[in-house]
XYZ file of C-alpha atoms in Angstrom:
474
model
C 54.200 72.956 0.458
C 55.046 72.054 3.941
C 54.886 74.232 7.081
C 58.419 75.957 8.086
C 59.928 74.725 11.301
C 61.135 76.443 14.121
C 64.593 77.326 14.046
C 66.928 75.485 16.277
C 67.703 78.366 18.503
C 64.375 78.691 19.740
C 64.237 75.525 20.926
C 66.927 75.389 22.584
C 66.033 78.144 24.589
C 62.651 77.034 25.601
C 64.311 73.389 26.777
C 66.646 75.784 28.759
C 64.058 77.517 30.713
C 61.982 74.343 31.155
C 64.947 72.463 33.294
C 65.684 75.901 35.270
C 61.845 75.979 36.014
C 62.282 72.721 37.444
C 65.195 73.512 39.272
C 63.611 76.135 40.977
C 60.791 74.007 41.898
C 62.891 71.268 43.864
C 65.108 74.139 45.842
C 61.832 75.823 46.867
C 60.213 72.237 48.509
C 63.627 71.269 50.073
C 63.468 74.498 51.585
C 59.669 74.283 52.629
C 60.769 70.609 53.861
C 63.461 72.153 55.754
C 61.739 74.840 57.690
C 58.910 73.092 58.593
C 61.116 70.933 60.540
C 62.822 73.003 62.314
C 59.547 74.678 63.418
C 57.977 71.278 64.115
C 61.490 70.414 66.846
C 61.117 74.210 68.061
C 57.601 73.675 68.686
C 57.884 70.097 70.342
C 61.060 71.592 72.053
C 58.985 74.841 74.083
C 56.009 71.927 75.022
C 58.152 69.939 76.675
C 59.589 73.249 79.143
C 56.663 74.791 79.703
C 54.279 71.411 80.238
C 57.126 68.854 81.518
C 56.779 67.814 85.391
C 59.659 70.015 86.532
C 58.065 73.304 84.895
C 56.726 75.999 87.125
C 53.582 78.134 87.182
C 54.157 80.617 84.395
C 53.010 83.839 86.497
C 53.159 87.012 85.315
C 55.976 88.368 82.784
C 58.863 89.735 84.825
C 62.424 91.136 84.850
C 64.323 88.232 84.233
C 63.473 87.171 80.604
C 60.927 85.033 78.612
C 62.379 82.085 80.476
C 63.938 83.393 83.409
C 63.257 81.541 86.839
C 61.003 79.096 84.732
C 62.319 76.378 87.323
C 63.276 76.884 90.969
C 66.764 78.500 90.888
C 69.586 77.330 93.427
C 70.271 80.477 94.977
C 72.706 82.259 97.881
C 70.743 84.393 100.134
C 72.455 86.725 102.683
C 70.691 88.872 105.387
C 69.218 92.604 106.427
C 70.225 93.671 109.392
C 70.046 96.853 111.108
C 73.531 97.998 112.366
C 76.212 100.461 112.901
C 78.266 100.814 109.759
C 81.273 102.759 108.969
C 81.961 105.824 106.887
C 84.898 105.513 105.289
C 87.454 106.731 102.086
C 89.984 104.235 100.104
C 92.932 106.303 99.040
C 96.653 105.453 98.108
C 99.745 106.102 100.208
C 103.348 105.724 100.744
C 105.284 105.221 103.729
C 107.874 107.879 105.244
C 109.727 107.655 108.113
C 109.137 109.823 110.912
C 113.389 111.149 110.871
C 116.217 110.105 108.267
C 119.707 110.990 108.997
C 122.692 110.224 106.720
C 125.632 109.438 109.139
C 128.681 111.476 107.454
C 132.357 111.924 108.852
C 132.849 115.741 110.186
C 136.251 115.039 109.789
C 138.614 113.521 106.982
C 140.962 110.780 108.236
C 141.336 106.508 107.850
C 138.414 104.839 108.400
C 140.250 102.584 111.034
C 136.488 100.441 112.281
C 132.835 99.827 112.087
C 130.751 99.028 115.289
C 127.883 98.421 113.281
C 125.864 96.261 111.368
C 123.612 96.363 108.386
C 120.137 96.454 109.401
C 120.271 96.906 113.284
C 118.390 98.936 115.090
C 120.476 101.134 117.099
C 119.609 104.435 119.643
C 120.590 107.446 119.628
C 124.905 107.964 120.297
C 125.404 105.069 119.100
C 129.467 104.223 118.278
C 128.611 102.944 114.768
C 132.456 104.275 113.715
C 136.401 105.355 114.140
C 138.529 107.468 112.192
C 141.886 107.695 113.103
C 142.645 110.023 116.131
C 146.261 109.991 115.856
C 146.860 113.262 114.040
C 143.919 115.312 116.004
C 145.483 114.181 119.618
C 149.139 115.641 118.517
C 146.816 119.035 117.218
C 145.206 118.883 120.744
C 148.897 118.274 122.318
C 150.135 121.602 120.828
C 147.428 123.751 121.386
C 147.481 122.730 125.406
C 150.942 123.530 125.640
C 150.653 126.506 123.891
C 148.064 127.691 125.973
C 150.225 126.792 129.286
C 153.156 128.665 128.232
C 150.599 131.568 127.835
C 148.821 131.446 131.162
C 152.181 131.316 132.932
C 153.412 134.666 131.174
C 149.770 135.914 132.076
C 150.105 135.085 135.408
C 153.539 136.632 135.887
C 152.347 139.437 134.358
C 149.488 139.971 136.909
C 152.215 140.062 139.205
C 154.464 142.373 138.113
C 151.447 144.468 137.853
C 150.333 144.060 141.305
C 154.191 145.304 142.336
C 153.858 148.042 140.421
C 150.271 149.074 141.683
C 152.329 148.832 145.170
C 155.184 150.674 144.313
C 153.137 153.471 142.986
C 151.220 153.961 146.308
C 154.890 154.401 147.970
C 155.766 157.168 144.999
C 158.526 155.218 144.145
C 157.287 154.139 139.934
C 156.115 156.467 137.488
C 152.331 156.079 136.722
C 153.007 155.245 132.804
C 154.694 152.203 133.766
C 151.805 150.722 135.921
C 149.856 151.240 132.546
C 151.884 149.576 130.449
C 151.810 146.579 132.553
C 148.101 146.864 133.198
C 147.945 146.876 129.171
C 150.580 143.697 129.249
C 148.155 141.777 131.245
C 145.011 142.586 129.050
C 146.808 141.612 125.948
C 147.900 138.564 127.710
C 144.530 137.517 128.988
C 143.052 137.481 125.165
C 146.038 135.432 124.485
C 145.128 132.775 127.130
C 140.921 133.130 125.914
C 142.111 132.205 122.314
C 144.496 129.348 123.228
C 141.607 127.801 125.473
C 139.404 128.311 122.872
C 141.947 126.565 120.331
C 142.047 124.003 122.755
C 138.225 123.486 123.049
C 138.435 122.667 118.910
C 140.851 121.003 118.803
C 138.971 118.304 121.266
C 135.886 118.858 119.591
C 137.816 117.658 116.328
C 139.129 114.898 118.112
C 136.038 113.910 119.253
C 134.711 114.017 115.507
C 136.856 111.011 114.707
C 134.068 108.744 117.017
C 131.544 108.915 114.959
C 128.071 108.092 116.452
C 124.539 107.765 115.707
C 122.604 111.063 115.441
C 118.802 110.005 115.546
C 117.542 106.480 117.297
C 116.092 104.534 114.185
C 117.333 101.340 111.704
C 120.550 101.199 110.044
C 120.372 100.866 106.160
C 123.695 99.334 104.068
C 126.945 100.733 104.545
C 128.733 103.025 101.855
C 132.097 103.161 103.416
C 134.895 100.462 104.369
C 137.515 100.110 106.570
C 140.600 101.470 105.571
C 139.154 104.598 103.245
C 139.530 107.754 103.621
C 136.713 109.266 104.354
C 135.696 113.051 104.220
C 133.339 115.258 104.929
C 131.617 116.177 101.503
C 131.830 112.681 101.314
C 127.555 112.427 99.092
C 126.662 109.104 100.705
C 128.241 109.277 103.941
C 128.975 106.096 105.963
C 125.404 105.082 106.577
C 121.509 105.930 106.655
C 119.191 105.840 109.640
C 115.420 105.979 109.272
C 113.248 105.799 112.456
C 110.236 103.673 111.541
C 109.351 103.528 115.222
C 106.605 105.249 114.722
C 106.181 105.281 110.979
C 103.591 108.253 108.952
C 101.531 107.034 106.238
C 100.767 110.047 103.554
C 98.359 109.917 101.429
C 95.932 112.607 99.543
C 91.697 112.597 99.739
C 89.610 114.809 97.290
C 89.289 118.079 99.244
C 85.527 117.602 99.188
C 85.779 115.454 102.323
C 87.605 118.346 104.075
C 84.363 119.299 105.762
C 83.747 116.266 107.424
C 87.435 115.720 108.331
C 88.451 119.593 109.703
C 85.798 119.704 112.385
C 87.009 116.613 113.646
C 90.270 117.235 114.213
C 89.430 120.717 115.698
C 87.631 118.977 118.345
C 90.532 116.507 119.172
C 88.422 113.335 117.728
C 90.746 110.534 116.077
C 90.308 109.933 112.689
C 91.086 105.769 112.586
C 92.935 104.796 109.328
C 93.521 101.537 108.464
C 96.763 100.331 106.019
C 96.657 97.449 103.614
C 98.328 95.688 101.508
C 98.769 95.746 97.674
C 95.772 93.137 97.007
C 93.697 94.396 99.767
C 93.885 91.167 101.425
C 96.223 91.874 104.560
C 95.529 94.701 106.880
C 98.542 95.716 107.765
C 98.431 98.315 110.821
C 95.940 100.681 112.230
C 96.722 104.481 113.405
C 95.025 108.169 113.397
C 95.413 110.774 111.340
C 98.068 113.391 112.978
C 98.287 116.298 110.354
C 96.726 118.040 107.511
C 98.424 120.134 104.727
C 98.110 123.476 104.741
C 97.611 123.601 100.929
C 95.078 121.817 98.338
C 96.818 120.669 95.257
C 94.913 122.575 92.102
C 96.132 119.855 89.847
C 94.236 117.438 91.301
C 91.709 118.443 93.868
C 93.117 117.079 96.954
C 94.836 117.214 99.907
C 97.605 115.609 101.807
C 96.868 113.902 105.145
C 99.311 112.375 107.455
C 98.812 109.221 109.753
C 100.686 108.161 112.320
C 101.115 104.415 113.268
C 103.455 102.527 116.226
C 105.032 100.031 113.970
C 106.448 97.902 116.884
C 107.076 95.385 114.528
C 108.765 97.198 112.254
C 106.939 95.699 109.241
C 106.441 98.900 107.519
C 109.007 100.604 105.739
C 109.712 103.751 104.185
C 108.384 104.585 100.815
C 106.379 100.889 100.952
C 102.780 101.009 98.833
C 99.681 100.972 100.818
C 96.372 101.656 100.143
C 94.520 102.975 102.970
C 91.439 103.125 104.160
C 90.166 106.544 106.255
C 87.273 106.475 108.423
C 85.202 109.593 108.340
C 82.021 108.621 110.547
C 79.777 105.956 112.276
C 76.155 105.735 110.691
C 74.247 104.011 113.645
C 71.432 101.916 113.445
C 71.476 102.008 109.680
C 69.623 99.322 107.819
C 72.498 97.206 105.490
C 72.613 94.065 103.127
C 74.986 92.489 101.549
C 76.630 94.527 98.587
C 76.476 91.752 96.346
C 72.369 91.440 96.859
C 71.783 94.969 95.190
C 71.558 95.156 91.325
C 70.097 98.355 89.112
C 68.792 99.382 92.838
C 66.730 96.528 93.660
C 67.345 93.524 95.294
C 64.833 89.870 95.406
C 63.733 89.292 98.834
C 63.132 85.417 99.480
C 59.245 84.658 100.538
C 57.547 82.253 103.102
C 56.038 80.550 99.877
C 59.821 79.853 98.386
C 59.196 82.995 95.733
C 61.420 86.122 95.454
C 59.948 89.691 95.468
C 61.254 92.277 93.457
C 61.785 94.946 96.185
C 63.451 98.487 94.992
C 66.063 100.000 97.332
C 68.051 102.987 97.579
C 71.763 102.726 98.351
C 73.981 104.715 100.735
C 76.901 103.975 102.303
C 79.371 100.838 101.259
C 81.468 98.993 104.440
C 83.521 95.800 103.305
C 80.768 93.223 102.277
C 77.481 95.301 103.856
C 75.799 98.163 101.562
C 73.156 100.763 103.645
C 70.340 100.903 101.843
C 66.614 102.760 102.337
C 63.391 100.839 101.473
C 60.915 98.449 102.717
C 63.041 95.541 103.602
C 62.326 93.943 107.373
C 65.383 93.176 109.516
C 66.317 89.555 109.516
C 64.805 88.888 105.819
C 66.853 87.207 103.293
C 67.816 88.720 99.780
C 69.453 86.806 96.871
C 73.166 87.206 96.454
C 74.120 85.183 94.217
C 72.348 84.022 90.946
C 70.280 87.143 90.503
C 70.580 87.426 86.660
C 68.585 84.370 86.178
C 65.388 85.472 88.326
C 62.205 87.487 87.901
C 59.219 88.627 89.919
C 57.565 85.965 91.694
C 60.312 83.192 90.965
C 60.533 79.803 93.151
C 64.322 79.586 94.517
C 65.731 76.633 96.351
C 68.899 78.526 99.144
C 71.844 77.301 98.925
C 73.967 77.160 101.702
C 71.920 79.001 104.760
C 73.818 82.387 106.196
C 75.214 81.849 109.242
C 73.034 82.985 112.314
C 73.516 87.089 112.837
C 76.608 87.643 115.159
C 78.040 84.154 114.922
C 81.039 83.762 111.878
C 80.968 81.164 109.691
C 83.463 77.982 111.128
C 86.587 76.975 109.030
C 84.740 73.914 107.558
C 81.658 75.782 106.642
C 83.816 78.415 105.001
C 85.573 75.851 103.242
C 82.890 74.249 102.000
C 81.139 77.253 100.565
C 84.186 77.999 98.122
C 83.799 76.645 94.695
C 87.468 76.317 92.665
C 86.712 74.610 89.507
C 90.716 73.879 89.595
C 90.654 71.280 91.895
C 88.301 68.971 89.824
C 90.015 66.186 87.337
C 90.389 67.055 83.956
C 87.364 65.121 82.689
C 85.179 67.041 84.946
C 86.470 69.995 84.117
C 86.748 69.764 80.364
C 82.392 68.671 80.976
C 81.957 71.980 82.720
C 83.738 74.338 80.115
C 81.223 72.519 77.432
C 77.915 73.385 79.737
C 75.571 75.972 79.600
C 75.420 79.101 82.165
C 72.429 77.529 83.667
C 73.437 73.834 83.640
C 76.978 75.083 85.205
C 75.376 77.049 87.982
C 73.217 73.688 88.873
C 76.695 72.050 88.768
C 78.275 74.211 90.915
C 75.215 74.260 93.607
C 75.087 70.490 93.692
C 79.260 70.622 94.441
C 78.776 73.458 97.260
C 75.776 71.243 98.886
C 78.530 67.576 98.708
C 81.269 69.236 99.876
C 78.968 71.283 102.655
C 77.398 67.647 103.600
C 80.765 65.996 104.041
C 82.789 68.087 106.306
C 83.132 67.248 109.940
C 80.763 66.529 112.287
C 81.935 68.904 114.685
C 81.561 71.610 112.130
C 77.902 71.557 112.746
C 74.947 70.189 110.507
C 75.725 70.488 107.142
C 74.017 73.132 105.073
C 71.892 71.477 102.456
C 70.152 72.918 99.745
C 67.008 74.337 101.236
C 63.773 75.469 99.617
C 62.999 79.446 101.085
C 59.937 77.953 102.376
C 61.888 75.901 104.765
C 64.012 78.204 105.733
C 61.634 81.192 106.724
C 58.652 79.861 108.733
């Protein structure tokens, strides 16, 4: 009797897990295969940084990173100085003119000329226009001769009276008769006091139809032409004057600079203020501050100042945007760097040996480009400005561009050649740069700055190359 065989279902299932088995077997050595090489490029890729020819000493660990400043950095390098620096307060402001006047008739008639135009300056009593007169000189007419046909009866009244006063003396008129003249003449005289006064109005209202400038200032665009008939509830009048010359600037500051700005103006000091433009590119006049509200606004914690500026140009103009710029104080013999050399409150002070130093500083007070700061920083040392994010403790840096000596401003060229605009390259250098790394398109830039800086005129000066801090700092 022969064995029994497996059934076929068994087998099956046994062949199954066999080929799955093997399956398994080649994922798991492609993936073995796989990560070993990627270690093996990683591996080969680190030797070649840290023991290539253009390495540097690795140092200690700083802030920077693992490989932060692990080759000299191209850096920009400004200054400390010790100097006077400004207290000041950015706000935002309007404009408003210093009178407005809205030129209106005071009496209706035909608008018969202008003597103006749009946009002059004119001064005060001004002709700037005519209504017709015609009807007010034929009022004036009748009220004078009125008032003549009333001073003659007045004065032959005065002398019947004196006749009377005679005739009484000689007993020869009864007393109530010299009364009754006396009265005559009374009544008379307020007769005569009411037509001059009739006649005073009516040449005041014919005086009305020259209509002339109120207030000294610029004319704005007229709302009435010749030939209407103008009035005087007339809204928008004829035209609008607005004396810009001077101009106020109003603007509000939190009120917790009130006790640096009150004493000041008790004791007659000027507060300077300064007015720019939109961008903050343009200063666009200077002034003092000439008034203070008498009220602090509880919605938002501030005050309203006013400054008064000459505007001889007449550049400014009424309700115009400015952003101003108040200066509280003078902080004298403060030390200062450049605001762009402090980050986190420290800035990387450029060594004799070409290294940085990691120096920690406390900030004060910010002027334009120049922060006040406290620490141990000597005057005339250079800090990094530019390219800080990239360096650590100990770094080697290679300056870019020296700073200009202290007290001597940059020439035009030198300027020039210190800007960077990655628009003005073709399009095959550009599209390179947009594909580059942070670090490879800083060393891009740097080598641009140092061409263009090399190339300018002769008469510029020598050009600034890039400098090692060890050259540039006995």
């Amino acid at each position: 009797m022969s064995p029994p065989r497996p059934s076929t279902s068994i087998s099956r299932f046994a062949h199954g897990r066999a080929r799955a088995g093997l399956l398994l077997s080649l994922c798991l050595l492609a993936a073995a295969l796989a990560g070993g090489g990627w270690w093996w490029t990683t591996q080969r890729s680190s030797d070649g940084a840290t023991t290539g020819p253009q390495a540097s000493q690795s140092g200690r660990g700083g802030r920077g990173g693992r490989f932060a400043g692990a080759a000299t950095q191209p850096v920009s390098v400004g200054e400390v100085r010790r100097e006077s620096l400004r207290v000041r307060v950015s706000a935002i402001g309007s404009m408003s003119a210093r009178a407005t006047a809205v030129v209106r008739a005071r009496v209706s008639g035909e608008l018969t000329a202008l003597h103006f135009k749009e946009g002059d300056e004119v001064k005060a009593g001004a002709l700037l226009a005519q209504i017709d007169p015609r009807s007010y000189e034929a009022a004036l007419g009748q009220v004078q001769g009125t008032l003549a046909r009333d001073e003659a009866l007045l004065a032959n009244a005065r002398m019947d009276l004196a006749r009377y006063r005679e005739l009484q003396q000689q007993n020869s008129i009864a007393g109530q008769q010299v009364d009754t003249q006396a009265a005559q003449v009374r009544q008379l005289e307020g007769t005569v006091a009411a037509g001059r006064a009739a006649r005073d109005a009516a040449r005041l209202q014919l005086s009305y139809t020259r209509i002339t400038a109120p207030i000294a200032g610029r004319l704005g665009l007229r709302q009435a032409d010749r030939g209407n008939v103008i009035t005087p509830g007339d809204a928008n009048g004829i035209v609008s004057i607005t004396q810009t010359r001077p101009i106020d600037a109003v603007f509000s500051v939190p009120e917790s600079l009130l006790p640096q700005i009150t004493p000041r103006m008790a004791a007659g000091v000027p507060l300077p203020v300064e007015l720019w433009d939109r961008e903050m590119r343009r200063r666009l006049a200077t002034g003092r501050v000439s008034a203070l509200d008498n009220t602090i606004d509880t919605a938002t914690g501030s005050i309203r100042i006013k400054a008064a500026f000459a505007n001889e140009d007449g550049a400014l103009f009424p309700n115009q945007f400015v952003n101003v710029v108040l200066q509280l104080d003078t902080l004298a013999g403060v030390l200062t760097v450049p605001s762009t050399a402090v980050q986190n409150g420290h800035v990387y002070v450029v060594q004799p040996d070409g290294s940085v130093a990691y120096t920690t500083v406390r900030t004060g007070v910010k002027d334009g480009e120049r922060v006040s700061v406290e620490g141990e920083l000597p005057v005339g040392a250079q800090v990094v400005t530019d390219g800080l994010d990239r360096l650590r403790d100990g770094a080697k840096v290679m300056v870019i561009a020296p700073p200009a000596p202290q007290g001597a401003s940059a020439s035009a060229p030198v300027a020039q050649a210190r800007r960077f605009d990655p628009s003005t390259l073709p399009p095959e250098l550009r599209e390179k740069l947009a594909k580059m790394s942070p670090e490879e398109r800083r060393a891009f830039i740097a080598a641009r700055r140092a061409k263009a800086a090399a190339s300018r005129p002769a008469e510029a000066g020598p050009a600034p190359a890039s400098t090692p801090a060890s050259a540039v700092r006995p």
